[in-house]
Amino acid sequence: MDHSQAPVLDALAAYHAQKQTPFTPPGHKQGRGADPRVRAVLGDAVFRSDVLATSGLDDRTSSKGVLAKAQELMADAVGAEHTFFSTCGSSLSVKAAMLSVAGPHEKLLVGRDAHKAVVSGLVLAGIVPIWVDPQWDPERHLAHPPSAEAFRAAFAEHPDARGALVTTPTPYGTCSDLPAIAATCHEHGVPLIVDEAWGAHLPFHPDLPTWAMDAGADVCVTSVHKMGSGLEQGSVFHLQGDLIQPEVLKNREDLLGTTSPNVLVYAALDGWRRQMVEHGHALYDDALTLAKDVRARIAEIDGLHVHGREDFCGPGRAADLDPLQVIVDISRLGTTGYRIADWIREHHRINLHLSDHRRTSAQLTHADDADSADALIAALRDVVEHVDALRPAPQVDVPDPADLRLEQVLLPRDAFFGRTEQVPWEKAVGRVSAEMLTPYPPGIPAALPGEKLNLEVLRYLRSGVDAGMVVPDAADTEVKSVR
């Protein structure tokens, strides 16, 4: 296929060249009706290219096949059989994939380190989750993706499961043994869904971890806005094999998706595919070289430790690591990652990626260069020099792995929609959560609807909030009470 084409961008350019006049939404009419104060911040180009997908970018019947051509090119670029664009992020895409595999009261094997979007899918669909435990690192208080052996054991206990879902890479950059997990699923004749939201870049360089389609997954969900050049909410999900019919996957996406997709998001997805096909290998040559240099320079800063393969990969841990996720252990500084990140934002106007009780991180992409790397290193050096001001930090009561795993006693849907009451957190022990309690980022719930709460998890969340943790989906975001 001709990857110099960008059907969405080309159609948008044609729309402008033809000087079409809309008597359709959006009501700002290409910015003419937008408040000048808004345009001064957002720019005229945003409004000018905010047009309808039909009766705008394409005609009323979509006869030009603009979006279909763009999706075909994306599928060809990464070796998938079918590709679908989403303007609602991977939060929608992963739900569409789940609903294509299992329905109400049917079982789906799910890694317990799943993103909250997966749990939302369980609530919406009434799917029965069979949780597959991650591989816990008790020394570093970190979860790596579940092993293939854990999925085999789950299938042995639940042979009627309709499929499996695994999250890889994690927000910490650690990856599962996808070929082995895919093989396990296919031995049972069921599909594997991979939530690869952090892996949109993986198909475009051989030195990055193996991406899901190459590993044999049936559906792969990627967030192009995370590691690619997509706009926020730009997501793509890919399909191969015959275990899920493409019309079923598209039907589930239609059920959940918007009927007013943003053409700006489509255009960025389309342009990113062209960029990666034409320049991706060279861009990631540079990005990987930069990441290696950044890691070495951070390791030279007193009190900081950069996690690498020696920490995260091996038996009982992850199978691979994306080196572009630079995870920095700051525990020797006697403070928390929350305080480190907040201080660096305040004093250096740099936003770090995810932070927890003992780590902070920087996400590198093909967009980073020597200047952004130098700014990061300077900020980390400076915060170490001023760390006395960040001590002592409140302690986070992190439970042992066994105490972090709560018992699922109700379906997530039944608990979420059941009769509820808000109780003080101290009185929630032994009660069934009716909400998600999710430290964010990375967005992996510590407690799910239907799980029986224990004192250890409640203390973890309560002490975490006091130390700087954010739990945005709780009814009481300070977790002084629980639904």
Coordinates of C-alpha atoms in Angstrom, one line a residue:
M1 CA 0.0 0.0 0.0
D2 CA 1.1 3.6 -0.6
H3 CA 2.0 4.9 2.9
S4 CA 2.8 8.3 1.6
Q5 CA -0.9 8.8 1.6
A6 CA -2.8 10.2 4.6
P7 CA -6.5 9.9 3.6
V8 CA -7.9 11.9 6.5
L9 CA -5.3 14.7 6.2
D10 CA -5.8 14.8 2.4
A11 CA -9.5 15.0 2.8
L12 CA -9.2 17.8 5.3
A13 CA -6.9 19.7 2.9
A14 CA -9.4 19.2 0.1
Y15 CA -12.2 20.5 2.4
H16 CA -10.3 23.7 3.0
A17 CA -9.2 24.1 -0.7
Q18 CA -12.9 23.7 -1.8
K19 CA -13.9 26.4 0.7
Q20 CA -17.0 24.3 1.7
T21 CA -19.6 26.1 3.7
P22 CA -21.2 24.1 6.6
F23 CA -24.8 24.3 7.6
T24 CA -24.1 21.5 10.0
P25 CA -22.5 21.1 13.4
P26 CA -20.1 22.1 14.9
G27 CA -21.9 25.3 15.8
H28 CA -18.8 27.4 15.9
K29 CA -18.7 27.1 12.0
Q30 CA -14.9 26.7 11.8
G31 CA -14.2 29.2 14.4
R32 CA -16.3 32.1 13.1
G33 CA -18.5 31.9 16.2
A34 CA -15.9 31.1 18.7
D35 CA -15.0 33.6 21.4
P36 CA -11.8 35.4 20.3
R37 CA -10.4 34.8 23.8
V38 CA -10.8 31.1 23.3
R39 CA -9.2 31.3 19.8
A40 CA -6.3 33.2 21.3
V41 CA -5.5 30.3 23.5
L42 CA -6.4 27.3 21.3
G43 CA -5.5 28.9 17.9
D44 CA -7.6 29.3 14.8
A45 CA -6.3 26.1 13.2
V46 CA -8.0 23.9 15.8
F47 CA -11.5 25.4 15.0
R48 CA -10.8 25.5 11.2
S49 CA -10.2 21.8 11.1
D50 CA -12.9 20.8 13.5
V51 CA -15.4 19.5 10.9
L52 CA -17.9 16.7 10.6
A53 CA -16.7 13.3 9.6
T54 CA -19.7 12.9 7.3
S55 CA -21.2 15.8 5.3
G56 CA -17.8 17.4 5.9
L57 CA -14.6 15.4 5.7
D58 CA -16.5 12.9 3.5
D59 CA -19.9 13.2 1.9
R60 CA -23.3 12.1 3.4
T61 CA -22.9 8.4 2.5
S62 CA -19.1 8.3 3.2
S63 CA -18.7 7.3 -0.5
K64 CA -15.0 8.4 -0.5
G65 CA -14.2 5.8 2.2
V66 CA -11.8 8.3 3.9
L67 CA -11.8 6.7 7.3
A68 CA -11.9 3.1 5.9
K69 CA -8.8 3.8 3.8
A70 CA -7.0 5.3 6.8
Q71 CA -7.7 2.3 8.9
E72 CA -6.6 -0.1 6.1
L73 CA -3.3 1.8 5.9
M74 CA -2.9 1.5 9.7
A75 CA -3.5 -2.2 9.6
D76 CA -1.0 -2.7 6.9
A77 CA 1.6 -0.6 8.7
V78 CA 1.6 -2.9 11.7
G79 CA 0.7 -6.2 10.2
A80 CA -2.9 -6.5 11.6
E81 CA -5.8 -7.8 9.6
H82 CA -8.3 -5.1 10.7
T83 CA -7.8 -1.8 12.5
F84 CA -10.4 0.5 14.0
F85 CA -9.9 4.1 15.1
S86 CA -11.3 5.4 18.4
T87 CA -11.7 9.1 19.4
C88 CA -12.6 8.0 23.0
G89 CA -9.3 6.7 24.1
S90 CA -8.3 3.1 24.9
S91 CA -10.8 3.2 27.7
L92 CA -13.5 2.7 25.1
S93 CA -11.4 0.4 22.9
V94 CA -10.7 -2.1 25.6
K95 CA -14.4 -2.2 26.6
A96 CA -15.3 -2.9 23.0
A97 CA -12.8 -5.7 22.9
M98 CA -14.1 -7.2 26.1
L99 CA -17.7 -7.1 25.0
S100 CA -16.7 -8.9 21.8
V101 CA -15.4 -11.8 23.8
A102 CA -17.7 -12.2 26.7
G103 CA -21.3 -11.3 27.7
P104 CA -23.3 -11.0 30.8
H105 CA -22.4 -13.7 33.4
E106 CA -19.8 -15.2 31.1
K107 CA -16.2 -15.6 32.4
L108 CA -13.2 -13.7 31.3
L109 CA -9.7 -14.2 32.7
V110 CA -8.3 -10.8 33.6
G111 CA -4.9 -9.8 35.1
R112 CA -5.6 -8.1 38.4
D113 CA -3.2 -5.3 37.5
A114 CA -5.8 -4.1 34.9
H115 CA -6.6 -0.5 34.3
K116 CA -9.8 1.0 35.8
A117 CA -11.2 1.1 32.2
V118 CA -11.2 -2.7 32.2
V119 CA -13.2 -2.8 35.5
S120 CA -15.6 -0.3 34.0
G121 CA -16.1 -2.8 31.2
L122 CA -16.9 -5.5 33.7
V123 CA -19.4 -3.3 35.4
L124 CA -21.1 -2.4 32.1
A125 CA -21.3 -5.9 30.7
G126 CA -21.9 -8.0 33.8
I127 CA -18.9 -10.1 32.9
V128 CA -17.6 -12.5 35.6
P129 CA -13.9 -11.7 36.2
I130 CA -11.6 -14.6 37.0
W131 CA -8.7 -12.7 38.4
V132 CA -5.2 -13.8 37.5
D133 CA -2.6 -12.5 40.0
P134 CA 0.3 -10.4 38.8
Q135 CA 3.9 -11.3 39.7
W136 CA 4.6 -9.4 42.9
D137 CA 8.0 -8.0 43.8
P138 CA 7.8 -7.8 47.6
E139 CA 11.1 -6.1 47.9
R140 CA 10.2 -3.2 45.6
H141 CA 6.4 -3.3 46.3
L142 CA 5.7 -3.5 42.6
A143 CA 3.5 -5.7 40.4
H144 CA 4.6 -7.2 37.1
P145 CA 2.2 -8.7 34.5
P146 CA 0.9 -12.2 35.3
S147 CA 2.8 -15.2 34.0
A148 CA 1.7 -17.6 31.3
E149 CA 1.7 -20.3 34.1
A150 CA -0.8 -18.3 36.0
F151 CA -3.1 -18.1 33.0
R152 CA -2.7 -21.8 32.4
A153 CA -3.8 -22.5 36.0
A154 CA -6.8 -20.2 35.7
F155 CA -7.9 -22.0 32.5
A156 CA -7.5 -25.4 34.3
E157 CA -9.8 -24.2 37.0
H158 CA -12.2 -22.3 34.7
P159 CA -12.3 -24.1 31.3
D160 CA -15.5 -22.3 30.4
A161 CA -13.8 -18.9 30.3
R162 CA -14.5 -17.1 27.0
G163 CA -11.0 -15.5 26.8
A164 CA -8.3 -13.7 28.6
L165 CA -7.1 -10.1 29.0
V166 CA -3.6 -9.0 30.0
T167 CA -2.1 -5.6 30.3
T168 CA 1.4 -5.2 28.8
P169 CA 3.5 -3.1 29.0
T170 CA 2.5 -1.8 32.4
P171 CA 2.9 1.9 33.1
Y172 CA 6.2 0.9 34.6
G173 CA 7.3 -0.4 31.3
T174 CA 7.4 -4.1 32.2
C175 CA 6.1 -6.7 29.8
S176 CA 4.5 -10.1 29.9
D177 CA 5.5 -13.3 28.0
L178 CA 2.8 -12.6 25.4
P179 CA 3.6 -15.5 23.0
A180 CA 3.2 -18.0 25.8
I181 CA -0.1 -16.4 27.0
A182 CA -1.5 -16.3 23.5
A183 CA -0.5 -19.9 23.0
T184 CA -2.3 -20.9 26.2
C185 CA -5.5 -19.1 25.1
H186 CA -5.4 -20.7 21.6
E187 CA -4.9 -24.1 23.1
H188 CA -8.3 -23.6 24.7
G189 CA -9.8 -22.1 21.5
V190 CA -10.4 -18.7 22.9
P191 CA -9.0 -15.2 22.1
L192 CA -6.5 -13.1 23.9
I193 CA -7.1 -9.3 24.4
V194 CA -4.0 -7.3 25.1
D195 CA -4.4 -3.9 26.7
E196 CA -1.2 -2.4 25.1
A197 CA -2.1 1.2 25.8
W198 CA 1.5 2.0 26.5
G199 CA 2.8 0.2 23.5
A200 CA 1.7 2.0 20.3
H201 CA 5.3 2.5 19.3
L202 CA 6.4 -1.1 19.7
P203 CA 5.8 -2.3 16.1
F204 CA 8.2 0.3 14.7
H205 CA 11.6 -0.8 16.1
P206 CA 13.1 -4.3 16.6
D207 CA 14.9 -3.3 19.8
L208 CA 11.6 -2.5 21.5
P209 CA 9.5 -5.3 23.2
T210 CA 7.6 -7.6 20.9
W211 CA 4.2 -6.1 20.2
A212 CA 0.9 -7.9 20.7
M213 CA 0.0 -8.9 17.1
D214 CA 3.5 -10.3 16.5
A215 CA 3.1 -12.3 19.7
G216 CA -0.2 -13.9 18.5
A217 CA -2.8 -11.8 20.3
D218 CA -6.2 -11.6 18.8
V219 CA -7.1 -8.0 19.7
C220 CA -4.6 -5.3 20.7
V221 CA -5.6 -2.0 22.1
T222 CA -3.1 0.9 21.8
S223 CA -3.2 4.5 23.0
V224 CA -1.5 6.5 20.2
H225 CA -1.7 9.6 22.4
K226 CA 0.5 8.0 25.1
M227 CA 3.6 6.9 23.2
G228 CA 2.9 8.1 19.7
S229 CA 2.0 11.4 18.0
G230 CA -1.7 11.2 18.5
L231 CA -3.9 13.8 20.2
E232 CA -5.3 13.0 23.6
Q233 CA -8.1 10.3 23.2
G234 CA -6.6 9.0 20.0
S235 CA -6.7 5.2 20.3
V236 CA -6.4 2.3 17.8
F237 CA -7.5 -1.3 18.2
H238 CA -6.3 -4.1 16.0
L239 CA -7.7 -7.5 15.2
Q240 CA -6.3 -10.7 13.6
G241 CA -7.4 -14.3 13.4
D242 CA -10.8 -15.8 13.2
L243 CA -11.8 -16.1 16.9
I244 CA -13.4 -12.6 16.9
Q245 CA -15.4 -11.5 13.9
P246 CA -14.5 -7.9 12.7
E247 CA -18.2 -7.0 12.4
V248 CA -18.7 -8.0 16.0
L249 CA -15.9 -5.9 17.2
K250 CA -17.1 -2.9 15.2
N251 CA -20.6 -3.4 16.5
R252 CA -19.4 -3.3 20.1
E253 CA -17.4 -0.1 19.3
D254 CA -20.6 1.4 17.8
L255 CA -22.4 0.6 21.0
L256 CA -20.0 2.5 23.2
G257 CA -18.5 5.1 20.9
T258 CA -19.6 8.6 20.0
T259 CA -21.6 9.4 16.9
S260 CA -19.7 12.7 16.7
P261 CA -16.0 11.7 16.3
N262 CA -13.5 14.4 16.3
V263 CA -11.8 14.6 12.9
L264 CA -8.7 16.3 14.5
V265 CA -8.1 13.0 16.4
Y266 CA -8.6 10.9 13.3
A267 CA -6.2 13.2 11.4
A268 CA -3.5 12.9 14.0
L269 CA -3.8 9.1 14.0
D270 CA -3.5 9.0 10.2
G271 CA -0.5 11.3 10.2
W272 CA 1.3 9.3 12.9
R273 CA 1.0 6.1 10.9
R274 CA 2.6 7.8 7.9
Q275 CA 5.3 9.2 10.1
M276 CA 6.1 5.9 11.7
V277 CA 6.2 4.0 8.4
E278 CA 8.5 6.5 6.8
H279 CA 10.6 7.6 9.7
G280 CA 9.8 5.4 12.8
H281 CA 12.9 3.2 12.7
A282 CA 15.2 6.2 12.6
L283 CA 13.2 8.1 15.2
Y284 CA 13.4 5.2 17.7
D285 CA 17.1 4.7 17.0
D286 CA 17.5 8.2 18.4
A287 CA 15.0 7.7 21.2
L288 CA 16.6 4.5 22.4
T289 CA 20.1 6.1 22.3
L290 CA 18.7 9.1 24.3
A291 CA 17.1 6.8 26.8
K292 CA 20.3 4.9 27.4
D293 CA 22.2 8.2 27.9
V294 CA 19.5 9.6 30.3
R295 CA 19.5 6.4 32.3
A296 CA 23.3 6.5 32.7
R297 CA 23.2 10.2 33.7
I298 CA 20.5 9.7 36.3
A299 CA 22.4 6.7 37.8
E300 CA 25.3 9.1 38.5
I301 CA 23.1 11.3 40.7
D302 CA 23.6 10.5 44.4
G303 CA 20.5 8.9 46.0
L304 CA 18.8 7.9 42.7
H305 CA 18.5 4.4 41.3
V306 CA 17.2 3.8 37.7
H307 CA 15.4 0.5 37.4
G308 CA 16.6 -1.6 34.5
R309 CA 16.3 -5.2 33.3
E310 CA 18.3 -6.5 36.2
D311 CA 15.6 -5.2 38.6
F312 CA 12.5 -5.9 36.6
C313 CA 13.1 -8.9 34.4
G314 CA 13.8 -12.5 35.1
P315 CA 12.1 -15.5 36.7
G316 CA 9.1 -14.5 38.7
R317 CA 9.2 -11.0 37.3
A318 CA 8.7 -9.4 33.8
A319 CA 9.7 -11.0 30.5
D320 CA 10.8 -7.7 29.0
L321 CA 11.2 -4.0 29.6
D322 CA 10.5 -0.9 27.5
P323 CA 13.6 1.3 28.2
L324 CA 11.7 4.5 27.3
Q325 CA 9.9 4.3 30.6
V326 CA 12.6 5.6 33.0
I327 CA 11.6 4.5 36.5
V328 CA 13.6 6.1 39.2
D329 CA 13.7 4.8 42.8
I330 CA 14.1 7.7 45.2
S331 CA 13.7 5.8 48.5
R332 CA 17.3 6.5 49.6
L333 CA 16.3 10.2 49.7
G334 CA 14.0 9.7 52.6
T335 CA 10.9 11.2 50.9
T336 CA 8.2 10.1 48.5
G337 CA 7.9 10.2 44.7
Y338 CA 4.8 12.4 45.2
R339 CA 6.9 15.1 46.9
I340 CA 9.7 14.8 44.3
A341 CA 7.3 15.3 41.4
D342 CA 5.5 18.2 43.0
W343 CA 8.8 20.0 43.9
I344 CA 10.1 19.6 40.3
R345 CA 6.9 20.9 38.8
E346 CA 6.9 23.9 41.1
H347 CA 10.6 24.8 40.7
H348 CA 11.3 23.6 37.1
R349 CA 7.9 23.5 35.4
I350 CA 8.6 19.9 34.5
N351 CA 5.8 17.3 34.8
L352 CA 6.9 13.8 35.6
H353 CA 4.9 10.7 34.6
L354 CA 3.8 8.5 37.5
S355 CA 4.9 8.7 41.1
D356 CA 4.3 6.5 44.1
H357 CA 5.6 6.1 47.6
R358 CA 9.1 5.4 46.5
R359 CA 9.5 6.1 42.8
T360 CA 9.0 8.7 40.2
S361 CA 9.3 8.4 36.4
A362 CA 9.9 10.1 33.1
Q363 CA 8.3 8.9 29.9
L364 CA 10.5 9.4 26.9
T365 CA 9.3 9.2 23.4
H366 CA 10.5 9.9 19.8
A367 CA 9.7 13.6 20.6
D368 CA 12.4 14.0 23.2
D369 CA 15.8 15.4 22.5
A370 CA 19.0 16.6 24.1
D371 CA 17.3 19.8 25.4
S372 CA 14.4 18.0 27.2
A373 CA 16.8 15.4 28.5
D374 CA 19.1 18.1 29.9
A375 CA 16.2 19.8 31.6
L376 CA 15.1 16.5 33.2
I377 CA 18.7 15.8 34.5
A378 CA 19.0 19.4 35.9
A379 CA 15.7 19.1 37.7
L380 CA 16.6 15.7 39.3
R381 CA 20.0 17.0 40.4
D382 CA 18.4 20.1 41.9
V383 CA 15.7 18.2 43.8
V384 CA 18.4 16.0 45.3
E385 CA 20.3 19.1 46.5
H386 CA 17.1 20.5 48.1
V387 CA 15.7 17.2 49.4
D388 CA 16.1 18.2 53.0
A389 CA 13.1 20.5 52.5
L390 CA 11.0 17.4 51.5
R391 CA 11.8 15.4 54.6
P392 CA 10.4 13.9 56.6
A393 CA 7.6 12.7 54.3
P394 CA 4.4 11.0 55.6
Q395 CA 4.8 7.3 55.5
V396 CA 2.6 5.2 53.2
D397 CA 1.5 1.9 54.8
V398 CA 2.1 -0.4 51.8
P399 CA 0.7 -3.9 52.6
D400 CA 2.3 -7.2 51.8
P401 CA 1.2 -8.7 48.4
A402 CA -1.1 -11.1 50.1
D403 CA -3.0 -8.4 51.9
L404 CA -3.3 -6.3 48.7
R405 CA -5.4 -9.1 47.1
L406 CA -9.0 -8.7 48.2
E407 CA -11.6 -11.3 47.9
Q408 CA -14.2 -10.8 45.1
V409 CA -17.6 -11.7 46.7
L410 CA -20.0 -10.0 44.3
L411 CA -19.9 -9.3 40.6
P412 CA -18.5 -5.8 39.9
R413 CA -21.8 -4.9 38.2
D414 CA -24.0 -6.1 41.1
A415 CA -21.9 -4.2 43.7
F416 CA -21.7 -1.0 41.7
F417 CA -25.4 -0.8 41.0
G418 CA -26.5 -2.3 44.4
R419 CA -27.8 -0.4 47.4
T420 CA -25.0 1.4 49.0
E421 CA -24.1 3.5 52.0
Q422 CA -21.1 5.8 52.7
V423 CA -19.3 4.7 55.9
P424 CA -16.2 6.0 57.7
W425 CA -13.1 4.2 56.4
E426 CA -12.4 2.6 59.8
K427 CA -15.9 0.9 59.7
A428 CA -15.5 -0.3 56.1
V429 CA -13.4 -3.3 57.1
G430 CA -15.2 -6.5 56.1
R431 CA -17.7 -4.5 54.0
V432 CA -18.0 -4.9 50.2
S433 CA -16.8 -2.0 48.1
A434 CA -19.3 -0.5 45.8
E435 CA -16.8 1.8 44.0
M436 CA -13.3 1.7 42.5
L437 CA -10.5 3.1 44.7
T438 CA -7.7 3.8 42.3
P439 CA -4.4 5.5 42.9
Y440 CA -3.9 7.6 39.8
P441 CA -1.6 7.4 37.9
P442 CA -1.2 4.6 37.0
G443 CA -4.9 3.9 37.3
I444 CA -4.8 0.3 38.7
P445 CA -7.6 0.0 41.3
A446 CA -6.5 -1.1 44.8
A447 CA -10.2 -2.0 45.5
L448 CA -12.9 -2.9 43.0
P449 CA -16.7 -3.0 43.3
G450 CA -17.6 -6.4 44.8
E451 CA -14.3 -6.9 46.7
K452 CA -14.4 -7.3 50.5
L453 CA -12.3 -4.5 52.0
N454 CA -9.6 -5.2 54.6
L455 CA -7.8 -3.0 57.0
E456 CA -4.5 -3.2 55.2
V457 CA -5.8 -1.8 51.9
L458 CA -7.8 0.9 53.6
R459 CA -4.7 2.0 55.6
Y460 CA -2.7 2.0 52.4
L461 CA -5.2 4.3 50.7
R462 CA -5.8 6.5 53.7
S463 CA -2.0 6.9 54.4
G464 CA -1.3 7.3 50.7
V465 CA -3.7 10.2 50.3
D466 CA -2.1 11.9 53.3
A467 CA 1.3 11.4 51.6
G468 CA 0.2 12.8 48.3
M469 CA -1.6 9.9 46.5
V470 CA -4.5 10.9 44.3
V471 CA -7.7 8.7 44.3
P472 CA -9.9 10.6 41.9
D473 CA -12.7 8.0 41.3
A474 CA -13.7 7.6 45.0
A475 CA -16.9 9.2 46.1
D476 CA -14.8 10.7 48.9
T477 CA -11.4 11.4 47.2
E478 CA -9.7 11.7 50.6
V479 CA -10.9 8.2 51.4
K480 CA -12.0 9.2 54.9
S481 CA -15.2 7.4 54.0
V482 CA -15.9 4.6 51.5
R483 CA -19.0 3.7 49.5

